[in-house]
Each structure stands twice: as structure tokens, then as C-alpha cells.
XYZ file of C-alpha atoms in Angstrom:
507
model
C -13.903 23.968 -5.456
C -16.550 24.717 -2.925
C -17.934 27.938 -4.443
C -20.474 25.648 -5.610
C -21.834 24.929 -2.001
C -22.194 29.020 -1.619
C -25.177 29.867 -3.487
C -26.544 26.780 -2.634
C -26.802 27.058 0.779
C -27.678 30.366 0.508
C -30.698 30.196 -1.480
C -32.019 26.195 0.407
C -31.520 25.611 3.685
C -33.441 22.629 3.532
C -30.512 21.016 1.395
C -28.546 19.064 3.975
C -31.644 17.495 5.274
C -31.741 15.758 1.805
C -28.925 15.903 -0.367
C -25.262 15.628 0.832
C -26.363 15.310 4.503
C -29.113 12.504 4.169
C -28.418 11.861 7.938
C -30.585 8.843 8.094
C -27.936 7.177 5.924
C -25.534 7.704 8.992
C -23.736 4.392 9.828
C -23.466 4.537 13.655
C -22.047 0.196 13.402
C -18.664 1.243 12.597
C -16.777 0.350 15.691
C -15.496 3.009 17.939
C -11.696 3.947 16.603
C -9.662 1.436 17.688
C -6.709 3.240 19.957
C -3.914 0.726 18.433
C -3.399 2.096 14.481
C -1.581 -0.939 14.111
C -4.136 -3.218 14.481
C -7.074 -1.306 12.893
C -7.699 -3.968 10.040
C -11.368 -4.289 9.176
C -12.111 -7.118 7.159
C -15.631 -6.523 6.923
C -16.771 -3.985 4.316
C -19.989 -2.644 4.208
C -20.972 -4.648 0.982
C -20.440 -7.900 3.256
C -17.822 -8.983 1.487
C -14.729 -10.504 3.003
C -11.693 -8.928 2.173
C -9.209 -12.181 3.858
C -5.694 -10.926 3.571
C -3.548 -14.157 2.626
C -0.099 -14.638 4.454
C 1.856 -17.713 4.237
C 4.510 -18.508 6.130
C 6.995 -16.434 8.104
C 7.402 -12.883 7.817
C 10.563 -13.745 5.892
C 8.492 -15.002 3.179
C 7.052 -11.328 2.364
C 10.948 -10.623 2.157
C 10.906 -8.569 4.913
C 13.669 -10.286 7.149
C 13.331 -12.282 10.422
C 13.353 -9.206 12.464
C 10.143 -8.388 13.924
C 10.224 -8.297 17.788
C 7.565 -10.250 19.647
C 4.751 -8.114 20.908
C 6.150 -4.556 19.526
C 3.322 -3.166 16.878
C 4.516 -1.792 13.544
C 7.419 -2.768 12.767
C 8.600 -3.530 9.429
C 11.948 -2.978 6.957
C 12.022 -0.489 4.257
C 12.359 -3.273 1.856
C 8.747 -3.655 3.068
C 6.992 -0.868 1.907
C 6.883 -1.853 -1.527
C 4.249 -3.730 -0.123
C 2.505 -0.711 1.211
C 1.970 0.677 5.053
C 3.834 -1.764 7.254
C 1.026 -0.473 10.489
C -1.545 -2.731 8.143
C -0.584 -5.372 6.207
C 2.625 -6.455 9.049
C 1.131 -5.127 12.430
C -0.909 -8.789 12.137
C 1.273 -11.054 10.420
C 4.333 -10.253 12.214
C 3.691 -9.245 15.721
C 3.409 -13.047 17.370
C 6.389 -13.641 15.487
C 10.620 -13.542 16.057
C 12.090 -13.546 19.802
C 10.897 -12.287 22.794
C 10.806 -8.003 23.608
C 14.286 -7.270 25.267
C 13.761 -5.128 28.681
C 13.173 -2.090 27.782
C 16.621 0.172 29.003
C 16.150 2.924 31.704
C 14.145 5.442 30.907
C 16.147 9.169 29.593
C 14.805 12.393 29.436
C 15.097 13.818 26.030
C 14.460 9.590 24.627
C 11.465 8.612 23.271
C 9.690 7.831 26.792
C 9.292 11.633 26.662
C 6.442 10.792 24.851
C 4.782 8.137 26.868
C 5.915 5.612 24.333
C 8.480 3.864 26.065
C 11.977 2.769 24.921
C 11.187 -0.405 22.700
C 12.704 1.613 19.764
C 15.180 -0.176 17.868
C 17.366 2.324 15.540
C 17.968 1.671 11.976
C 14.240 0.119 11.879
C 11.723 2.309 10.155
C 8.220 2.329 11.510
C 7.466 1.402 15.592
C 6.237 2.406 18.332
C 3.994 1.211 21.129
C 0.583 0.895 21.599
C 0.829 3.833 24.640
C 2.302 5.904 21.691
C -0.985 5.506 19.810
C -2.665 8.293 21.337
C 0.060 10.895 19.562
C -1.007 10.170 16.299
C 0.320 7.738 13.844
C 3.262 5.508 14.690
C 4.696 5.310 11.517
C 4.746 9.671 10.744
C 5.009 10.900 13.893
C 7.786 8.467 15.753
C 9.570 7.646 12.696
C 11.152 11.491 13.038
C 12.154 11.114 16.335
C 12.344 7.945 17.396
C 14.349 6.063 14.666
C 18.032 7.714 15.482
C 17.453 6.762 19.328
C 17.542 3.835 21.132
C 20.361 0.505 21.041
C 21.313 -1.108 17.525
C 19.118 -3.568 16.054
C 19.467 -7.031 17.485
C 21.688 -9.816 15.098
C 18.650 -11.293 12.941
C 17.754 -15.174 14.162
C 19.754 -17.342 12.011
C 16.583 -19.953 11.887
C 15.092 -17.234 9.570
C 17.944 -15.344 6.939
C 16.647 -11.853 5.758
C 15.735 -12.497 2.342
C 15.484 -10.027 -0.583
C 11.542 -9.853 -1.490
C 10.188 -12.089 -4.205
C 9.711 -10.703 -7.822
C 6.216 -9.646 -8.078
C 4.825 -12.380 -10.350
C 4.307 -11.535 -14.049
C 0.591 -9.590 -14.653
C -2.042 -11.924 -15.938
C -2.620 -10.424 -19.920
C -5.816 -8.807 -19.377
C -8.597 -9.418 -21.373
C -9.630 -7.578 -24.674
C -9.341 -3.690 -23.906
C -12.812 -2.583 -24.782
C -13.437 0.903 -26.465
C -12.090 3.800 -24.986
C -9.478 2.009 -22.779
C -5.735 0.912 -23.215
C -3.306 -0.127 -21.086
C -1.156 2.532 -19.245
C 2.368 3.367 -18.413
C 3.222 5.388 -15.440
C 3.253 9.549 -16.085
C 3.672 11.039 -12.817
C 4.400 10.057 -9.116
C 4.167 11.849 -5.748
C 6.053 9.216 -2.753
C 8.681 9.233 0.124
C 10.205 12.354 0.426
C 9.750 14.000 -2.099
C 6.138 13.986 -2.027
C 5.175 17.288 -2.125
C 7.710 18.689 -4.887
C 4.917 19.178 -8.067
C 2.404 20.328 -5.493
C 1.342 23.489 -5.321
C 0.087 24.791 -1.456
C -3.128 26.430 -2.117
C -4.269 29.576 1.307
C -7.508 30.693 -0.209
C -10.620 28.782 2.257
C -13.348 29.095 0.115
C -15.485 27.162 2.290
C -15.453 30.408 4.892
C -14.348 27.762 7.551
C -12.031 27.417 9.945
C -8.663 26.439 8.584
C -6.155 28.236 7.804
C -4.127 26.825 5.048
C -0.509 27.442 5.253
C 2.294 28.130 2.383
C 4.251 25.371 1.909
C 7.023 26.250 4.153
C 4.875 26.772 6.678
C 3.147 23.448 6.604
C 6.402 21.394 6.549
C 7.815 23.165 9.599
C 4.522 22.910 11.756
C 4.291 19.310 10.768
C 0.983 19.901 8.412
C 2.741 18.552 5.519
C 4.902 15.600 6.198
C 7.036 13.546 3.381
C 8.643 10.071 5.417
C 10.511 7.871 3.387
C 7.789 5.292 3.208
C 4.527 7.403 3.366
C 3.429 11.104 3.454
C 1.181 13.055 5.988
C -1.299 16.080 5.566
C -2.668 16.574 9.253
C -4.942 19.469 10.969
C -2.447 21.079 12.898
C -2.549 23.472 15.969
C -4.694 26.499 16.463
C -3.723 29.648 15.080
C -2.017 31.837 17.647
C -2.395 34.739 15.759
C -5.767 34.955 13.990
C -8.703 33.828 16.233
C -11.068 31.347 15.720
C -8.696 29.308 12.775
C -6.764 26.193 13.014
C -3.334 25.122 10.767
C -4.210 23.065 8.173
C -3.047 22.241 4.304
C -5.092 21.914 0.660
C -2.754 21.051 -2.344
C -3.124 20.830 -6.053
C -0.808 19.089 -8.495
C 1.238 21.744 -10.562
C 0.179 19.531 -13.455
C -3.638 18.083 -14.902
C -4.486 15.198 -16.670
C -6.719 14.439 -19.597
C -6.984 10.646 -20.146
C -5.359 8.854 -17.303
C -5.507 6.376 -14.106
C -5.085 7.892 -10.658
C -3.784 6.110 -8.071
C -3.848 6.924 -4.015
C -2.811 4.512 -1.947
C -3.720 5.324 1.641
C -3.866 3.543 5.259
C -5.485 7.029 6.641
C -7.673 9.298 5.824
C -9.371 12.160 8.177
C -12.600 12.299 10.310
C -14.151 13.415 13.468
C -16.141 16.323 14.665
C -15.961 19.670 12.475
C -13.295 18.369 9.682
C -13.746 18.512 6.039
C -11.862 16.078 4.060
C -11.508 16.667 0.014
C -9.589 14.157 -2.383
C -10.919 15.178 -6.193
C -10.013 16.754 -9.538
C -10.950 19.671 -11.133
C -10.624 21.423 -14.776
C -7.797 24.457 -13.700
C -8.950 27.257 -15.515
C -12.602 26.775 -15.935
C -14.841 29.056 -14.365
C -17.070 26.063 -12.399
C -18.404 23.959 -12.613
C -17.200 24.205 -16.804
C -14.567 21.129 -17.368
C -16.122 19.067 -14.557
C -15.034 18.372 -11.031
C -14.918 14.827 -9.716
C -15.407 14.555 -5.988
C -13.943 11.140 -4.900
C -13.861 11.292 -1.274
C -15.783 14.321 0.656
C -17.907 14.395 4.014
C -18.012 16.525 7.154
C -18.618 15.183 10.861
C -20.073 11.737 11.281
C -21.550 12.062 7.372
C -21.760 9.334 4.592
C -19.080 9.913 1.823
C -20.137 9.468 -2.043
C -18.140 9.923 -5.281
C -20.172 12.503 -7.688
C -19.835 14.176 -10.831
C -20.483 17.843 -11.946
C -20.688 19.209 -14.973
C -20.935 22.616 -16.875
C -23.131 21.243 -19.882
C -25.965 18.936 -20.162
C -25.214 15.609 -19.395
C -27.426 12.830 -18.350
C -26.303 9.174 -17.617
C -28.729 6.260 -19.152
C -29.429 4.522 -16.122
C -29.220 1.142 -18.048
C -25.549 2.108 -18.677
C -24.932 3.143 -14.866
C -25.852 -0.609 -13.404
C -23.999 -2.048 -15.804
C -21.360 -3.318 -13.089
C -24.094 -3.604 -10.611
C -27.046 -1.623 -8.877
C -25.217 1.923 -8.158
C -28.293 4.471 -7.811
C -27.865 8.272 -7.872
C -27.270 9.258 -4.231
C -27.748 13.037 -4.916
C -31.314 11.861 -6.194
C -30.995 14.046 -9.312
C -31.992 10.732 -11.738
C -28.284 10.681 -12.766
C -28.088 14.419 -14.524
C -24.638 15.679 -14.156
C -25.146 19.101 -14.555
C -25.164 21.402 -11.899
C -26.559 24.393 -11.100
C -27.509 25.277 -7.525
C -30.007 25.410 -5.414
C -31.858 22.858 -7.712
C -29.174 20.462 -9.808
C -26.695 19.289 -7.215
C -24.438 16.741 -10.188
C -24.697 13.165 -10.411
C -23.643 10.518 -7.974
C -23.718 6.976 -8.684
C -22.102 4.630 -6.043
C -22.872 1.353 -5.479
C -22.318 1.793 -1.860
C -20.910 4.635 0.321
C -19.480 5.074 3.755
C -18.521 7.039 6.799
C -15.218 9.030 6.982
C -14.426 6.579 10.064
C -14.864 4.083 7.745
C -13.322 5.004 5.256
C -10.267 6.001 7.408
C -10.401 2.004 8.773
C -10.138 1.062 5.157
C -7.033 0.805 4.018
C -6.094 0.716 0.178
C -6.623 1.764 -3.458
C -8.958 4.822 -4.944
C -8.515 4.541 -8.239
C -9.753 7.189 -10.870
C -9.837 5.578 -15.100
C -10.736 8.309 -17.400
C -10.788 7.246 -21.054
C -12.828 8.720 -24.040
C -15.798 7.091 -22.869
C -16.163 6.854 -19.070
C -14.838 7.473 -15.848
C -14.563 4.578 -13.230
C -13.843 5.023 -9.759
C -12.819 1.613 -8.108
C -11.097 1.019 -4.109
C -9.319 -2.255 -4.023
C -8.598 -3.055 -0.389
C -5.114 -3.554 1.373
C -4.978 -7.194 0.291
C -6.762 -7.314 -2.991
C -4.697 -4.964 -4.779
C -4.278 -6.325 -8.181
C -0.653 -7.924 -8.987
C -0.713 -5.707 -12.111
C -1.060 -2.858 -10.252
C 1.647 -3.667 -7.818
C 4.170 -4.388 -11.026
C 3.508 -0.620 -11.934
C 1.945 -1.917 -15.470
C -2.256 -1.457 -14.328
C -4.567 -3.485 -17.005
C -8.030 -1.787 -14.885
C -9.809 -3.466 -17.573
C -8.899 -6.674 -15.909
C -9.565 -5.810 -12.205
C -13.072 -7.515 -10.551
C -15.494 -5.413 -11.204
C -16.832 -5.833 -7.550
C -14.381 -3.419 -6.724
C -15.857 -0.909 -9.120
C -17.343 1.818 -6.913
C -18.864 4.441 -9.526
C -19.056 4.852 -13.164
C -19.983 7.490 -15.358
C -20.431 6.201 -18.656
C -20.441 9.329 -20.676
C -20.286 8.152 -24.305
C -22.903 5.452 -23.936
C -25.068 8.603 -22.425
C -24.415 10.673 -25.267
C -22.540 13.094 -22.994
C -19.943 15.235 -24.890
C -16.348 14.185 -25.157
C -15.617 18.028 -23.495
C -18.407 17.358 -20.687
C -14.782 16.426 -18.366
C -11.857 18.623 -19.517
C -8.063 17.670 -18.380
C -8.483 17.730 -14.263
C -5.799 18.642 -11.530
C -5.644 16.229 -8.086
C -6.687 17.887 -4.913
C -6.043 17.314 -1.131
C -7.187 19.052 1.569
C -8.511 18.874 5.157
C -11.062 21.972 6.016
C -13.199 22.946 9.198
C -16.747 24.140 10.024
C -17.504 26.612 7.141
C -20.765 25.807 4.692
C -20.931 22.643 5.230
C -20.032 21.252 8.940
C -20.978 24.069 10.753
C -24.385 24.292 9.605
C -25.295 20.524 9.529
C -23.393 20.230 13.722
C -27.085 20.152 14.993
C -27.790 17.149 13.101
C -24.759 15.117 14.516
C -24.979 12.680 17.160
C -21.580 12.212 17.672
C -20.807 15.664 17.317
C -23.659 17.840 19.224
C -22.683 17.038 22.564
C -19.206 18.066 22.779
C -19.457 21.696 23.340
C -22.267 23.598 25.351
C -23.535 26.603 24.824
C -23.314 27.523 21.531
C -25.557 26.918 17.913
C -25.039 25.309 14.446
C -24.297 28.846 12.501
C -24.034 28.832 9.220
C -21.501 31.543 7.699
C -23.325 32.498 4.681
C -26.108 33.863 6.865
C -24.338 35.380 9.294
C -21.102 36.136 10.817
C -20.719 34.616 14.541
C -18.097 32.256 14.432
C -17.828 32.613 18.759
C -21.780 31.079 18.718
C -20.418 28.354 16.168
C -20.563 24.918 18.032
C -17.903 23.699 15.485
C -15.586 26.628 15.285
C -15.243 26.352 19.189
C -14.496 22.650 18.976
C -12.222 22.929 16.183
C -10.216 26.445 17.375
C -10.380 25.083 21.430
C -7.717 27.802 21.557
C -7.923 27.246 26.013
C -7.884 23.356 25.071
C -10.816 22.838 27.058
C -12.382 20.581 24.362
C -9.079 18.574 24.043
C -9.390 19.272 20.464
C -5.348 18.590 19.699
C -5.324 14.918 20.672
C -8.710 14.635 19.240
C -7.281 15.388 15.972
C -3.969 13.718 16.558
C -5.587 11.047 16.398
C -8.330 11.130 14.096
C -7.853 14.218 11.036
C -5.021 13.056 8.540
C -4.268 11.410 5.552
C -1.647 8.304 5.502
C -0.745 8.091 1.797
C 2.254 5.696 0.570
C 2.133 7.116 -2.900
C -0.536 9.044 -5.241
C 0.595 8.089 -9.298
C -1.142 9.175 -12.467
C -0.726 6.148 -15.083
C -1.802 7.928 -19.218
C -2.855 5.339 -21.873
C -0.032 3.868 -24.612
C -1.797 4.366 -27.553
């Protein structure tokens, strides 16, 4: 994937001051993190729009029984997530809602309060934990596996409010006249609960000469890089390497299979950030020497950076900006007047977005990225938690119908003149990398980030080999936890997904 930022860097190293790292787009108004995951909602996204989530009723209405305890965060039944991650859409509904907190029962080594997160754990009930627990990571991955066999039985439900089976999803609305190029789409492929990681294969090769090393799949499952819950599945940084120096556990996977016309669905409550970590989610022609067959980068940033979607290509391809702002103004943020193909150091790939955002964010944004490929463009839309479309929901998506102000990028290749080939079949990819190209070298430039270790310099590994001088691979390795790099990560470097699908057209 990232051989493409190699030469590139190599040959400008005045490209981060312009390019990917346009720091002046830095959004420092994000609030700070908030420490409860249960409660980060954000109704506010950076187009100003208000996303309002609409509850009615008790939490027996979203047919997810009458038993939520008073005052415990993140609780919610598996009958639940259908309706995605219980630690956003529930943690507000429910928590003033259902009887009082019993008294928490003495406190036993070896129970959950070896944790810090007290005994409020009710067993049988997927998904709690307290806010003290919020530190360790995510309630609803890291608890779930320990927590969920301990603690007393689950209280008799209130009789004032019967568990009730959830309500049919109502019947799609028939979407409008499919327009040229698109149909409507039955499901293909799905990655959820626990068997999540089955058609994935674990890729070890960094090629971003960072610091992560990414582990075989065995590996990542046992050190708790790779989790698959029955409700939602993790990829986390993990510890630091206690073998090869200067490297930190981590995971990058790639579907066994690719796609050639299809919707792609993630549906996320998390993704990673913070200081030295380099989040991926694209696609990418298997088998083409790059960037031939086209690579789609969805999400991708480093440190405090701005994420963007863009587009590169192996042939000539130039969007007609007319086309582009079709669904609204969505200039090129790569400022290469919307030419997809890419050949460094001087044609970096297109990137129309009609707005873009921090990893923190993005990571306090919980929802929908959605990829549509069809014979004539490719649309990338994110439909908050709470505006996910009812079609979508039912499992039978009609994208043509969805509100276009949801519509984040599009690449309107036919309408461009672009070849058909100009984005061959493409294979989904995940993965959370370190330092390397990219996030060592632009360190300097980070706020957020410069301060937190002393005595070192933004190195960047193309130039030169001195990862002990490298500001980020000391952060990010922290192998004498000086930094308190684990619970900085904990807390801040993994994706939450509840299921990624890949939807093909009926034709």
C-alpha cells in the first residue's frame, strides 16, 4: 500500500508541509477525549449539521428489555446489537432508566475490581462496565471477556416494563429510479461476531518502515491485537515487542477475497488516534503492481492530522470538476485539480471530500463508511449512528435513495471519461501502523504530539536509520513505560467495528 509514500518522500521533503500534512487544516476544537466511552456521542459534525438521535419511550420500546440498571454505563442485551454498539446508541437512552444500582458485593481478588472497575457486573448481560473501567480501554471488548461470567445473576426484570422481542424493522421505502450504472444490491460477504476474522488474511510485511510489528494471526488473537466478541470486533496496538527493539504489536488484514462492483459497509463506534499511530481502512487491486487497478484510501492520517478519502490511479484519469460538485462543493484536497493519476514526487491522486476530519474525530463519530462502486462512479458516504438508513438496517441497501448530504466523496469516472479499467476488482484493508514515512517525519509539526518526549528529533527513515533519535519511535516503543504509552493507547488506538459487509448489484 504505502510503497507509494517511499519515493515520494524521498525525492520532496517539502511534501507534508502541503499535501497530506496541510497542518493548518488541523482541527484543535474537537473536545479533549472524553474518559467515559459510553457517553462519547457528538452530535455536532463538522458540517454543522445536527445529527439528533430519536428515542421514544422506554428502553423496552427499542426491544431491548426493561433491564438497564440506573447509573451503570453500557449496558445493553444481545437482542440489542442489531441495533449496533450498545456503548452509543443505549449508554444515553438507557442509563437514567430501570431501578436503582444494587450495593455493589465485597470486593474479591481475582473479580473484576482487580481492574479498578468495581463489582457492578451483572452475568449473563453482555456489554458493562464502569466509568473507573474506562481508562482500560473499551468496556464493551475488553470487560466483556472477563467480566461477563463473574458477578451475581441478573436481577428479575421490573414487571412495569416486560422484555419485549424488538420491532420488525419497517419495510424500505422503494427507492427512486436507479440511475445508470447502479442497481440495487443483495448481500455477498460478511465479516461480524466471532467469526470476524475467518476470510481475513493477517498480513507481517510494514512497508511503511515504522514501528509495528504485525503479528500472524495466531499471534494477534492470543495477545489481544485481534479480537472477535459476539457483538463487535477489535484490532488494537498492542504491547511493545519484547524481543525486537524499538517495535510495538500491532495487526493489518486483507480480505482473502476482492470485489469488482459492490457496496462496502463498516460499521464502527471506534476507530484509532493519538500520537505516532497510523490508521488505514481502504481497497486495493491484489495483484497489480501500484498504483495499476487503483487504491481507494477511505480513512488514513497520522498524529493529530486531517483525514481525506482519495483516489489513485495507474492510467490517466481526470475528474470534470462540474461532475465532482454535483452533490455539493467537494474540492480536491491533494490540490492536484482532481487528476487521479499518480506518480510521485509530483501527482499525489485525487481527493475530493466535501469535508474532512481529525482521527479524534473521526473516532467520536460513530457509524457508517460506505464504499458504492458501479460502472460509472465510486461514492463514499458516512451516515451517522442515528441516521443510518432503514434500508440499510433491513440488509436490502437502495444507496441511490440515501440523502445525499451524507455523500462524502465521489469519483465520477464515466462522466470524466475515465476508463472502465481505471479501478480494477479491490480487496478491504485494516491496519493500525506507527512512526515510519509518514508520522515520524511530520512529529515536529504536531502540537499535540511534540511535547511528549524530550530529547530526541522528527527522523525520517528513508533518510536515515536512527530509530533511538526518533521522537515517535520512543513514544510509541516506551519499552521502560516512562511515556505511559500502554494506557495511552488503551485508550485511544483501536478500531470498534460491529460488522464490515460487501453488498454486489442484482442485475
Amino acid at each position: 500500500h504505502h510503497d507509494r509514500h517511499n519515493y515520494y518522500h524521498h525525492h520532496n521533503p517539502n511534501y507534508y508541509h502541503n499535501g497530506h500534512g496541510n497542518h493548518n487544516h488541523v482541527d484543535h476544537n474537537h473536545r479533549d477525549f472524553h474518559s467515559n466511552y459510553c457517553d462519547r456521542h457528538d452530535d455536532h459534525d463538522r458540517d454543522g449539521h445536527n445529527h439528533h438521535h430519536h428515542h421514544h419511550g422506554s428502553c423496552s420500546s427499542f426491544g431491548c428489555g426493561g433491564n438497564y440498571v440506573q447509573g451503570r454505563a453500557c449496558q445493553c442485551t444481545d437482542d440489542c446489537n442489531r441495533y449496533g454498539n450498545c456503548c452509543s446508541d443505549y449508554g444515553n437512552t438507557c442509563q437514567k432508566q430501570g431501578p436503582p444500582a444494587p450495593a455493589p458485593p465485597q470486593q474479591q481478588s481475582g473479580s473484576c475490581a482487580s481492574f479498578g472497575c468495581g463489582n457492578n457486573y451483572v452475568s449473563g448481560r453482555s456489554c458493562q462496565c464502569s466509568d473507573s473501567c474506562s481508562k482500560y480501554g473499551n468496556c464493551c471488548s475488553d470487560y466483556y471477556a472477563t467480566c461477563q461470567k463473574r458477578g451475581p445473576p441478573p436481577a428479575p426484570q421490573p414487571a412495569q416494563q416486560p422484555a419485549q422481542k424488538p420491532a420488525p424493522q419497517p419495510a424500505p421505502q422503494p427507492a427512486p429510479q436507479p440511475a445508470s450504472g447502479s442497481s440495487s444490491y443483495r448481500l455477498d460477504w460478511s465479516a461480524q461476531g466471532s467469526s470476524f476474522f475467518n476470510d481475513f488474511n493477517f498480513l507481517t510485511e510494514d512497508t511503511n518502515h515504522g514501528s509495528a510489528h504485525f503479528l500472524e494471526k495466531g499471534q494477534a488473537m492470543q495477545e489481544g491485537v485481534a479480537q472477535a466478541h459476539g457483538s463487535h470486533a477489535i484490532l488494537r496496538a498492542g504491547k511493545a515487542d519484547p524481543v525486537y527493539k524499538f517495535k510495538r504489536y500491532s495487526a493489518k488484514i486483507a480480505t482473502s477475497r476482492s470485489w469488482g462492483r459492490f457496496l462496502a459497509v463498516m460499521r464502527f463506534s471506534h476507530v484509532p488516534y493519538g500520537c505516532g499511530v497510523w490508521p488505514a481502512f481502504f481497497t486495493l487491486a491484489p495483484g497489480s503492481a501500484w498504483p495499476a487497478g487503483g487504491e481507494v484510501d477511505v480513512l488514513e492520517y497520522v498524529n493529530d492530522d486531517m483525514s481525506k478519502t482519495s483516489f489513485h490511479s495507474g492510467e490517466n484519469c481526470k475528474l470534470d470538476a462540474g461532475a465532482v460538485n454535483k452533490y455539493g462543493n467537494m474540492p480536491d484536497r491533494n490540490n492536484m485539480n482532481y487528476e487521479c493519476k499518480t506518480q510521485y514526487p509530483k501527482h499525489l491522486g485525487c481527493a475530493p471530500n466535501k469535508w474532512m476530519r481529525s482521527g479524534q474525530g473521526w473516532a467520536n463519530s460513530p457509524g457508517v463508511l460506505a464504499l458504492e462502486r458501479t460502472d460509472a462512479y465510486l461514492k463514499i458516504f458516512f451516515l451517522p449512528e442515528g441516521n443510518i438508513p432503514g434500508d440499510l438496517l433491513a440488509g436490502k441497501p437502495q444507496p441511490d435513495s440515501w440523502d445525499n448530504s451524507h455523500l462524502l466523496s465521489y469519483y465520477p469516472f464515466a462522466a470524466s471519461g475515465c476508463s472502465p479499467s481505471v479501478m480494477a476488482a479491490q480487496q478491504i484493508i485494516l491496519s493500525i501502523g506507527f512512526c515510519g514515512d509518514w508520522a515520524s517525519k511530520v512529529w515536529g509539526a504536531s502540537g499535540q504530539c511534540n511535547n511528549k518526549v524530550q530529547g530526541c528529533r522528527s527522523v525520517d527513515p528513508l533518510a536515515e536509520y536512527a530509530p533511538e533519535q526518533d521522537c515517535c519511535t520512543k513514544f510509541i516503543w516506551d519499552n521502560d513505560g516512562q511515556h505511559g504509552t500502554d494506557g495511552y493507547l488503551q485508550n485511544k488506538a483501536f478500531f470498534n467495528i460491529s460488522y464490515l459487509k460487501v453488498y454486489t448489484p442484482v442485475r
